[in-house]
CSV table of N, CA, C and O in Angstrom, one decimal:
chain,number,residue,atom,x,y,z
A,28,UNK,N,28.3,-17.8,-34.5
A,28,UNK,CA,27.1,-17.2,-34.7
A,28,UNK,C,26.9,-15.8,-34.9
A,28,UNK,O,27.6,-15.7,-34.7
A,29,UNK,N,25.9,-15.8,-35.6
A,29,UNK,CA,25.8,-13.9,-36.0
A,29,UNK,C,24.8,-13.4,-35.1
A,29,UNK,O,24.6,-12.8,-33.5
A,30,UNK,N,25.0,-12.1,-35.3
A,30,UNK,CA,24.8,-10.7,-34.2
A,30,UNK,C,23.8,-11.1,-33.9
A,30,UNK,O,23.1,-10.9,-32.4
A,31,UNK,N,22.2,-11.3,-35.3
A,31,UNK,CA,20.6,-11.8,-34.5
A,31,UNK,C,20.6,-12.9,-33.6
A,31,UNK,O,20.1,-12.3,-32.9
A,32,UNK,N,20.8,-13.8,-33.3
A,32,UNK,CA,20.8,-15.6,-32.7
A,32,UNK,C,21.9,-14.4,-30.9
A,32,UNK,O,21.0,-14.5,-30.4
A,33,UNK,N,23.1,-13.9,-31.1
A,33,UNK,CA,23.0,-12.9,-29.5
A,33,UNK,C,21.8,-12.3,-29.2
A,33,UNK,O,21.7,-12.4,-28.0
A,34,UNK,N,21.3,-10.9,-29.8
A,34,UNK,CA,20.4,-10.4,-29.7
A,34,UNK,C,19.2,-11.6,-29.2
A,34,UNK,O,18.6,-11.2,-28.0
A,35,UNK,N,18.8,-13.0,-30.2
A,35,UNK,CA,18.0,-13.8,-29.5
A,35,UNK,C,18.0,-14.0,-28.2
A,35,UNK,O,17.3,-14.3,-27.2
A,36,UNK,N,19.8,-14.7,-27.5
A,36,UNK,CA,19.4,-15.1,-26.8
A,36,UNK,C,19.3,-14.0,-25.6
A,36,UNK,O,19.2,-15.0,-24.6
A,37,UNK,N,20.1,-13.3,-25.8
A,37,UNK,CA,19.9,-11.8,-25.1
A,37,UNK,C,18.2,-11.5,-24.1
A,37,UNK,O,18.2,-12.0,-23.4
A,38,UNK,N,17.1,-11.2,-25.4
A,38,UNK,CA,16.1,-11.5,-25.0
A,38,UNK,C,15.6,-12.7,-24.7
A,38,UNK,O,14.7,-12.3,-23.5
A,39,UNK,N,16.2,-13.5,-24.7
A,39,UNK,CA,15.9,-15.2,-23.8
A,39,UNK,C,15.5,-14.5,-22.9
A,39,UNK,O,14.7,-15.4,-21.7
A,40,UNK,N,17.2,-14.5,-22.6
A,40,UNK,CA,17.4,-14.5,-20.8
A,40,UNK,C,16.7,-13.5,-20.2
A,40,UNK,O,16.2,-14.1,-18.5
A,41,UNK,N,16.6,-12.4,-20.4
A,41,UNK,CA,15.4,-11.3,-19.9
A,41,UNK,C,13.7,-11.7,-19.5
A,41,UNK,O,13.5,-11.3,-19.2
A,42,UNK,N,13.4,-12.7,-21.3
A,42,UNK,CA,12.2,-13.0,-20.2
A,42,UNK,C,12.1,-14.5,-20.0
A,42,UNK,O,11.5,-14.4,-18.4
A,43,UNK,N,13.6,-14.8,-19.2
A,43,UNK,CA,12.8,-16.0,-18.1
A,43,UNK,C,13.3,-15.3,-17.3
A,43,UNK,O,12.3,-15.7,-16.4
A,44,UNK,N,14.0,-14.4,-16.6
A,44,UNK,CA,14.3,-13.7,-15.4
A,44,UNK,C,13.2,-13.3,-15.6
A,44,UNK,O,12.1,-13.2,-14.3
A,45,UNK,N,12.4,-12.7,-16.5
A,45,UNK,CA,10.8,-11.6,-15.9
A,45,UNK,C,10.1,-13.0,-15.7
A,45,UNK,O,9.3,-12.9,-14.5
A,46,UNK,N,10.6,-13.9,-16.2
A,46,UNK,CA,9.1,-15.1,-15.7
A,46,UNK,C,10.1,-16.1,-14.4
A,46,UNK,O,8.8,-15.7,-13.7
A,47,UNK,N,10.7,-15.7,-14.0
A,47,UNK,CA,11.6,-16.6,-12.9
A,47,UNK,C,10.3,-15.2,-11.9
A,47,UNK,O,10.4,-16.0,-10.6
A,48,UNK,N,11.1,-14.3,-12.0
A,48,UNK,CA,10.1,-12.7,-11.1
A,48,UNK,C,9.3,-13.6,-10.9
A,48,UNK,O,8.5,-12.8,-10.1
A,49,UNK,N,7.7,-13.4,-11.5
A,49,UNK,CA,6.4,-13.2,-11.6
A,49,UNK,C,6.6,-14.6,-10.9
A,49,UNK,O,5.6,-14.8,-9.9
A,50,UNK,N,7.8,-15.9,-10.7
A,50,UNK,CA,7.0,-16.8,-10.7
A,50,UNK,C,7.4,-16.4,-8.9
A,50,UNK,O,6.3,-17.6,-7.6
A,51,UNK,N,8.5,-16.7,-8.8
A,51,UNK,CA,9.3,-16.3,-7.9
A,51,UNK,C,8.2,-15.4,-6.3
A,51,UNK,O,8.8,-14.5,-5.7
A,52,UNK,N,7.0,-14.7,-6.9
A,52,UNK,CA,5.9,-13.3,-6.2
A,52,UNK,C,7.1,-11.7,-6.6
A,52,UNK,O,5.9,-11.4,-5.8
A,53,UNK,N,7.8,-11.0,-7.3
A,53,UNK,CA,7.5,-10.7,-7.9
A,53,UNK,C,7.4,-10.3,-9.5
A,53,UNK,O,7.9,-9.3,-9.7
A,54,UNK,N,6.2,-10.7,-9.2
A,54,UNK,CA,5.9,-9.9,-11.0
A,54,UNK,C,4.6,-8.9,-10.7
A,54,UNK,O,5.2,-8.2,-9.5
A,55,UNK,N,4.1,-8.8,-11.4
A,55,UNK,CA,3.1,-7.6,-11.5
A,55,UNK,C,2.5,-6.9,-9.8
A,55,UNK,O,2.7,-6.2,-10.0
A,56,UNK,N,1.5,-7.8,-8.8
A,56,UNK,CA,1.6,-8.1,-8.6
A,56,UNK,C,2.8,-7.1,-7.2
A,56,UNK,O,2.2,-6.7,-6.7
A,57,UNK,N,3.4,-7.5,-7.1
A,57,UNK,CA,4.3,-7.3,-6.5
A,57,UNK,C,4.7,-5.9,-7.2
A,57,UNK,O,5.1,-4.9,-5.6
A,58,UNK,N,5.0,-4.8,-8.3
A,58,UNK,CA,5.8,-4.3,-8.3
A,58,UNK,C,4.2,-3.2,-8.2
A,58,UNK,O,4.2,-1.6,-8.1
A,59,UNK,N,3.0,-3.1,-7.9
A,59,UNK,CA,1.7,-2.8,-7.9
A,59,UNK,C,2.1,-1.6,-6.4
A,59,UNK,O,1.8,-0.8,-6.4
A,60,UNK,N,2.9,-2.8,-5.6
A,60,UNK,CA,2.9,-1.6,-4.2
A,60,UNK,C,3.8,-1.1,-3.6
A,60,UNK,O,4.9,-1.1,-4.3
A,61,UNK,N,4.3,-0.2,-3.8
A,61,UNK,CA,5.4,1.2,-3.3
A,61,UNK,C,6.4,0.8,-2.4
A,61,UNK,O,6.3,-0.8,-1.3
A,62,UNK,N,7.5,0.8,-3.0
A,62,UNK,CA,8.9,-0.2,-1.7
A,62,UNK,C,8.7,0.6,-0.4
A,62,UNK,O,7.3,1.9,-0.2
A,63,UNK,N,9.4,0.3,0.3
A,63,UNK,CA,9.2,0.2,2.3
A,63,UNK,C,10.0,1.6,1.8
A,63,UNK,O,10.6,2.4,1.1
A,64,UNK,N,9.6,2.2,3.0
A,64,UNK,CA,10.4,3.5,3.3
A,64,UNK,C,11.7,2.7,3.9
A,64,UNK,O,12.1,1.6,4.3
A,65,UNK,N,12.5,4.3,3.9
A,65,UNK,CA,14.1,4.1,4.3
A,65,UNK,C,14.8,3.1,5.1
A,65,UNK,O,15.5,1.9,5.6
A,66,UNK,N,13.5,2.5,6.6
A,66,UNK,CA,14.0,1.6,7.6
A,66,UNK,C,13.1,1.0,7.1
A,66,UNK,O,12.4,0.5,8.4
A,67,UNK,N,11.9,0.1,5.9
A,67,UNK,CA,11.9,-0.9,6.2
A,67,UNK,C,10.3,-0.5,6.2
A,67,UNK,O,10.4,0.1,4.7
A,68,UNK,N,9.7,-0.7,6.7
A,68,UNK,CA,8.3,0.3,7.1
A,68,UNK,C,7.7,1.0,7.0
A,68,UNK,O,7.8,1.6,8.3
A,69,UNK,N,6.3,1.1,6.3
A,69,UNK,CA,6.0,2.2,7.7
A,69,UNK,C,5.5,2.3,8.5
A,69,UNK,O,4.2,0.9,8.1
A,70,UNK,N,5.4,2.3,9.1
A,70,UNK,CA,4.0,2.7,10.6
A,70,UNK,C,3.0,3.7,10.9
A,70,UNK,O,4.0,4.1,11.0
A,71,UNK,N,2.2,2.7,11.8
A,71,UNK,CA,1.3,3.6,12.4
A,71,UNK,C,0.9,3.1,13.4
A,71,UNK,O,0.7,2.0,13.6
A,72,UNK,N,0.2,4.3,14.1
A,72,UNK,CA,-0.4,3.6,16.0
A,72,UNK,C,-2.2,4.7,15.3
A,72,UNK,O,-2.9,5.7,15.4
A,73,UNK,N,-2.9,3.0,15.4
A,73,UNK,CA,-5.0,3.5,15.9
A,73,UNK,C,-4.5,5.2,17.9
A,73,UNK,O,-4.2,4.7,18.2
A,74,UNK,N,-5.5,5.5,16.3
A,74,UNK,CA,-5.9,7.0,17.9
A,74,UNK,C,-6.7,7.3,17.7
A,74,UNK,O,-7.3,8.1,19.3
A,75,UNK,N,-7.6,6.6,17.0
A,75,UNK,CA,-9.2,6.7,17.5
A,75,UNK,C,-9.3,6.0,18.9
A,75,UNK,O,-9.0,5.1,19.8
A,76,UNK,N,-10.0,6.9,20.5
A,76,UNK,CA,-10.6,6.2,21.6
A,76,UNK,C,-10.7,5.4,21.2
A,76,UNK,O,-11.2,4.4,21.9
A,77,UNK,N,-12.1,5.2,20.1
A,77,UNK,CA,-12.7,4.0,20.4
A,77,UNK,C,-12.5,3.4,19.2
A,77,UNK,O,-13.1,1.8,19.4
A,78,UNK,N,-11.2,2.8,19.1
A,78,UNK,CA,-11.1,1.7,17.8
A,78,UNK,C,-11.4,2.1,16.2
A,78,UNK,O,-12.3,3.4,15.9
A,79,UNK,N,-10.5,1.8,15.6
A,79,UNK,CA,-10.9,1.7,14.9
A,79,UNK,C,-11.1,0.9,13.6
A,79,UNK,O,-11.2,-0.3,13.5
A,80,UNK,N,-12.4,1.7,12.4
A,80,UNK,CA,-13.2,0.8,11.7
A,80,UNK,C,-12.7,0.0,10.8
A,80,UNK,O,-12.3,1.6,10.2
A,81,UNK,N,-12.7,-0.8,10.1
A,81,UNK,CA,-11.5,-1.1,9.1
A,81,UNK,C,-12.2,-1.1,7.4
A,81,UNK,O,-13.2,-1.5,7.8
A,82,UNK,N,-12.4,-0.8,6.7
A,82,UNK,CA,-12.9,-0.7,5.5
A,82,UNK,C,-12.9,-1.5,4.0
A,82,UNK,O,-11.2,-1.5,4.3
A,83,UNK,N,-13.6,-1.4,3.3
A,83,UNK,CA,-12.7,-2.0,2.0
A,83,UNK,C,-12.2,-1.0,0.7
A,83,UNK,O,-12.0,-1.5,-0.4
A,84,UNK,N,-12.8,0.6,1.1
A,84,UNK,CA,-12.0,1.0,0.2
A,84,UNK,C,-12.0,2.2,0.8
A,84,UNK,O,-12.4,2.3,2.9
A,85,UNK,N,-11.1,3.4,0.8
A,85,UNK,CA,-11.4,4.9,0.6
A,85,UNK,C,-12.8,5.1,1.1
A,85,UNK,O,-12.2,7.0,0.6
A,86,UNK,N,-13.2,5.2,2.4
A,86,UNK,CA,-14.4,6.2,2.1
A,86,UNK,C,-15.4,5.0,3.4
A,86,UNK,O,-15.1,4.0,3.4
A,87,UNK,N,-16.1,5.7,4.2
A,87,UNK,CA,-17.2,5.1,5.0
A,87,UNK,C,-18.0,4.5,4.5
A,87,UNK,O,-19.2,3.6,5.3
A,88,UNK,N,-18.7,4.5,3.6
A,88,UNK,CA,-19.5,4.4,2.6
A,88,UNK,C,-19.2,2.9,2.0
A,88,UNK,O,-19.8,1.7,1.3
A,89,UNK,N,-17.8,2.4,2.4
A,89,UNK,CA,-17.4,0.8,2.0
A,89,UNK,C,-17.5,-0.5,3.0
A,89,UNK,O,-18.4,0.2,4.5
A,90,UNK,N,-18.0,-1.6,2.5
A,90,UNK,CA,-18.3,-2.5,4.1
A,90,UNK,C,-16.5,-2.0,5.2
A,90,UNK,O,-16.0,-2.0,4.2
A,91,UNK,N,-17.6,-2.6,5.9
A,91,UNK,CA,-16.4,-2.6,7.2
A,91,UNK,C,-16.6,-3.6,7.0
A,91,UNK,O,-17.0,-5.2,7.3
A,92,UNK,N,-15.3,-4.3,7.5
A,92,UNK,CA,-13.8,-5.7,6.9
A,92,UNK,C,-13.2,-5.8,9.0
A,92,UNK,O,-12.3,-7.1,8.4
A,93,UNK,N,-12.6,-5.3,9.2
A,93,UNK,CA,-12.9,-5.5,11.0
A,93,UNK,C,-13.1,-4.2,12.0
A,93,UNK,O,-13.2,-2.8,11.1
A,94,UNK,N,-11.7,-4.5,12.8
A,94,UNK,CA,-11.4,-3.3,13.1
A,94,UNK,C,-10.0,-3.6,14.0
A,94,UNK,O,-10.1,-4.5,14.3
A,95,UNK,N,-9.8,-2.8,14.8
A,95,UNK,CA,-8.6,-2.5,15.5
A,95,UNK,C,-8.4,-1.3,17.0
A,95,UNK,O,-8.7,-0.5,16.7
A,96,UNK,N,-7.8,-1.8,17.7
A,96,UNK,CA,-8.2,-0.9,18.9
A,96,UNK,C,-7.1,-0.3,19.3
A,96,UNK,O,-6.3,0.0,18.4
A,97,UNK,N,-7.8,1.0,20.1
A,97,UNK,CA,-6.9,2.4,20.2
A,97,UNK,C,-5.4,2.1,20.7
A,97,UNK,O,-5.2,0.6,21.6
A,98,UNK,N,-4.0,2.4,20.2
A,98,UNK,CA,-3.0,1.7,20.3
A,98,UNK,C,-2.9,0.8,19.8
A,98,UNK,O,-1.2,0.5,19.5
A,99,UNK,N,-3.1,-0.1,18.0
A,99,UNK,CA,-2.9,-1.0,17.9
A,99,UNK,C,-2.0,-0.3,16.5
A,99,UNK,O,-1.4,0.5,16.6
A,100,UNK,N,-0.2,-0.7,16.3
A,100,UNK,CA,0.5,-0.3,15.6
A,100,UNK,C,0.0,-1.3,14.2
A,100,UNK,O,0.0,-2.6,14.8
A,101,UNK,N,0.5,-0.5,13.4
A,101,UNK,CA,-0.2,-1.2,12.0
A,101,UNK,C,0.6,-0.8,10.8
A,101,UNK,O,1.7,0.1,10.9
A,102,UNK,N,0.6,-1.6,9.9
A,102,UNK,CA,1.2,-1.3,8.9
A,102,UNK,C,1.4,-0.4,8.0
A,102,UNK,O,0.0,-1.4,7.4
A,103,UNK,N,1.1,0.4,7.4
A,103,UNK,CA,0.7,1.3,6.2
A,103,UNK,C,1.1,0.8,4.9
A,103,UNK,O,2.8,1.0,4.3
A,104,UNK,N,0.8,0.8,4.0
A,104,UNK,CA,1.3,0.1,2.4
A,104,UNK,C,1.6,1.9,1.7
A,104,UNK,O,2.4,1.4,1.5
A,105,UNK,N,0.5,1.7,1.7
A,105,UNK,CA,0.0,3.0,0.8
A,105,UNK,C,-0.8,4.3,0.9
A,105,UNK,O,-1.5,4.0,1.8
A,106,UNK,N,-0.3,5.4,0.7
A,106,UNK,CA,-2.4,6.3,1.5
A,106,UNK,C,-2.3,6.8,-0.5
A,106,UNK,O,-1.9,7.2,-1.6
A,107,UNK,N,-4.1,7.4,0.0
A,107,UNK,CA,-4.8,7.4,-1.5
A,107,UNK,C,-5.6,8.8,-1.1
A,107,UNK,O,-6.0,8.9,0.8
A,108,UNK,N,-6.2,9.7,-1.8
A,108,UNK,CA,-7.6,10.6,-0.9
A,108,UNK,C,-8.3,10.0,-1.6
A,108,UNK,O,-8.6,9.7,-2.3
A,109,UNK,N,-9.2,10.0,-0.2
A,109,UNK,CA,-10.7,9.4,-0.2
A,109,UNK,C,-11.9,10.1,0.2
A,109,UNK,O,-11.6,11.5,-0.1
A,110,UNK,N,-12.9,9.7,0.9
A,110,UNK,CA,-13.6,10.9,1.6
A,110,UNK,C,-13.1,11.2,3.2
A,110,UNK,O,-12.4,10.7,3.3
A,111,UNK,N,-13.6,12.2,2.6
A,111,UNK,CA,-13.3,13.4,4.0
A,111,UNK,C,-13.6,12.6,5.4
A,111,UNK,O,-14.8,13.3,6.4
A,112,UNK,N,-12.4,12.7,6.4
A,112,UNK,CA,-13.1,12.4,7.3
A,112,UNK,C,-12.5,13.3,8.4
A,112,UNK,O,-11.5,12.9,8.8
A,113,UNK,N,-12.4,14.6,8.7
A,113,UNK,CA,-12.6,15.1,10.0
A,113,UNK,C,-11.7,16.2,9.3
A,113,UNK,O,-10.8,16.0,10.2
A,114,UNK,N,-12.2,16.7,8.6
A,114,UNK,CA,-11.2,17.8,7.9
A,114,UNK,C,-9.9,16.8,6.9
A,114,UNK,O,-9.8,17.5,6.7
A,115,UNK,N,-9.6,16.1,7.1
A,115,UNK,CA,-8.6,15.4,6.4
A,115,UNK,C,-9.0,13.6,5.2
A,115,UNK,O,-9.7,12.9,5.8
A,116,UNK,N,-8.6,14.1,4.4
A,116,UNK,CA,-9.3,13.4,2.8
A,116,UNK,C,-8.3,12.5,3.6
A,116,UNK,O,-8.1,11.2,1.8
A,117,UNK,N,-7.1,11.8,3.8
A,117,UNK,CA,-6.2,10.6,3.1
A,117,UNK,C,-7.0,9.4,3.5
A,117,UNK,O,-7.0,9.1,4.9
A,118,UNK,N,-6.1,8.7,3.1
A,118,UNK,CA,-6.8,7.3,4.1
A,118,UNK,C,-5.7,6.2,3.7
A,118,UNK,O,-5.0,6.6,2.6
A,119,UNK,N,-5.6,5.2,4.4
A,119,UNK,CA,-4.2,4.3,4.2
A,119,UNK,C,-4.5,2.8,3.8
A,119,UNK,O,-5.5,2.6,4.7
A,120,UNK,N,-3.3,2.9,3.4
A,120,UNK,CA,-3.9,1.2,2.6
A,120,UNK,C,-3.1,0.3,3.5
A,120,UNK,O,-2.1,0.5,3.8
A,121,UNK,N,-4.0,-0.6,4.3
A,121,UNK,CA,-2.8,-1.1,5.8
A,121,UNK,C,-3.0,-2.9,5.2
A,121,UNK,O,-3.4,-3.2,4.1
A,122,UNK,N,-1.7,-2.5,5.3
A,122,UNK,CA,-1.3,-4.5,5.3
A,122,UNK,C,-1.7,-5.2,6.8
A,122,UNK,O,-1.5,-5.5,8.0
A,123,UNK,N,-3.1,-5.8,6.7
A,123,UNK,CA,-3.6,-6.5,8.1
A,123,UNK,C,-4.4,-7.6,7.9
A,123,UNK,O,-5.0,-8.0,8.7
A,124,UNK,N,-3.5,-8.6,7.2
A,124,UNK,CA,-3.7,-9.7,6.6
A,124,UNK,C,-5.2,-10.3,5.6
A,124,UNK,O,-5.3,-10.8,5.7
A,125,UNK,N,-5.6,-9.2,5.1
A,125,UNK,CA,-6.2,-8.6,4.1
A,125,UNK,C,-6.7,-7.7,3.8
A,125,UNK,O,-6.1,-6.6,4.4
A,126,UNK,N,-6.9,-7.7,3.0
A,126,UNK,CA,-7.0,-6.6,2.0
A,126,UNK,C,-8.1,-5.2,3.2
A,126,UNK,O,-9.3,-5.4,3.6
A,127,UNK,N,-7.6,-3.8,3.3
A,127,UNK,CA,-8.0,-2.7,4.6
A,127,UNK,C,-7.4,-1.3,4.5
A,127,UNK,O,-6.2,-1.4,4.2
A,128,UNK,N,-8.9,-0.8,4.5
A,128,UNK,CA,-8.4,0.7,4.6
A,128,UNK,C,-8.7,0.9,6.0
A,128,UNK,O,-9.4,1.1,5.9
A,129,UNK,N,-7.7,2.6,5.9
A,129,UNK,CA,-8.4,3.3,7.8
A,129,UNK,C,-8.2,5.3,7.5
A,129,UNK,O,-7.4,4.9,6.2
A,130,UNK,N,-8.9,5.3,8.0
A,130,UNK,CA,-8.5,6.5,7.8
A,130,UNK,C,-7.0,7.0,8.4
A,130,UNK,O,-7.4,6.9,9.7
A,131,UNK,N,-7.6,8.2,7.7
A,131,UNK,CA,-5.3,8.6,8.5
A,131,UNK,C,-6.5,9.5,9.5
A,131,UNK,O,-5.3,9.8,10.1
A,132,UNK,N,-7.0,9.9,9.9
A,132,UNK,CA,-7.6,11.0,10.8
A,132,UNK,C,-7.3,10.7,12.1
A,132,UNK,O,-6.9,11.1,13.2
A,133,UNK,N,-7.4,9.1,11.9
A,133,UNK,CA,-7.5,8.3,13.1
A,133,UNK,C,-6.3,7.6,13.5
A,133,UNK,O,-6.0,6.6,14.1
A,134,UNK,N,-5.4,7.1,12.3
A,134,UNK,CA,-3.9,6.9,12.1
A,134,UNK,C,-3.2,8.0,12.4
A,134,UNK,O,-3.0,8.2,11.6
A,135,UNK,N,-2.1,8.0,13.3
A,135,UNK,CA,-1.2,8.4,13.1
A,135,UNK,C,0.2,7.3,12.9
A,135,UNK,O,0.3,6.5,13.2
A,136,UNK,N,1.1,8.8,12.5
A,136,UNK,CA,2.3,8.1,11.7
A,136,UNK,C,3.4,7.8,12.2
A,136,UNK,O,3.5,9.2,13.4
A,137,UNK,N,4.4,6.1,12.2
A,137,UNK,CA,5.3,6.5,13.3
A,137,UNK,C,6.8,6.8,12.5
A,137,UNK,O,7.3,5.5,11.6
A,138,UNK,N,6.9,8.5,12.6
A,138,UNK,CA,8.2,7.7,11.2
A,138,UNK,C,7.6,9.1,9.7
A,138,UNK,O,6.2,8.9,10.2
A,139,UNK,N,8.9,8.6,8.9
A,139,UNK,CA,8.4,8.8,7.4
A,139,UNK,C,6.4,8.5,7.3
A,139,UNK,O,5.2,7.8,7.3
A,140,UNK,N,5.4,8.9,6.4
A,140,UNK,CA,4.5,9.3,5.8
A,140,UNK,C,4.7,7.6,4.5
A,140,UNK,O,5.0,8.1,3.5
A,141,UNK,N,4.2,7.2,4.5
A,141,UNK,CA,3.8,6.2,3.6
A,141,UNK,C,3.8,6.4,2.4
A,141,UNK,O,2.5,7.8,1.5
A,142,UNK,N,4.5,6.2,0.9
A,142,UNK,CA,4.2,6.3,-0.7
A,142,UNK,C,2.8,6.9,-0.6
A,142,UNK,O,1.6,5.9,0.1
A,143,UNK,N,2.2,7.7,-1.9
A,143,UNK,CA,1.2,6.9,-2.8
A,143,UNK,C,0.5,5.9,-3.7
A,143,UNK,O,2.0,5.1,-4.5
A,144,UNK,N,-0.2,5.7,-3.0
A,144,UNK,CA,-0.9,4.4,-3.7
A,144,UNK,C,-0.9,4.2,-6.1
A,144,UNK,O,-0.5,5.6,-6.0
A,145,UNK,N,0.5,3.6,-5.8
A,145,UNK,CA,0.6,3.6,-7.7
A,145,UNK,C,-1.2,4.0,-8.3
A,145,UNK,O,-2.0,4.1,-8.3
A,146,UNK,N,-0.9,5.3,-9.2
A,146,UNK,CA,-1.9,5.7,-10.1
A,146,UNK,C,-2.7,5.9,-9.2
A,146,UNK,O,-3.6,6.6,-10.2
A,147,UNK,N,-2.0,6.5,-8.2
A,147,UNK,CA,-3.6,7.2,-7.6
A,147,UNK,C,-3.3,8.3,-6.4
A,147,UNK,O,-3.2,8.3,-5.7
A,148,UNK,N,-3.5,9.9,-7.3
A,148,UNK,CA,-2.5,11.1,-6.9
A,148,UNK,C,-4.0,12.0,-6.5
A,148,UNK,O,-3.1,12.8,-7.4
A,149,UNK,N,-5.1,11.7,-6.3
A,149,UNK,CA,-6.1,13.3,-6.9
A,149,UNK,C,-6.0,13.9,-6.2
A,149,UNK,O,-5.3,14.1,-5.1
């Protein structure tokens, strides 16, 4: 076996592992989300007395996709700067069973704040 065949064999093993990761769900979609906090996932609680309107993007101009009542604990995926709401430009991407965003003005973090969404640190 030549040195070149060992390199090719190693490259094939790496490519196979990458393909397997993609098939098992650790591919590009998983790479887009930041890793969870040291204690598992990031959590927040809805503090809007009338409830939180969930949006399809980080601003009130985006379509409403649902709502959550006061006191609901939510999983925070990551954060971005979006439309300023009540003096706070931060929006959290939520894991609410569908793509949804909530204004940080109406969500208090429980523990560590989530990381910035990949490529969105305005």
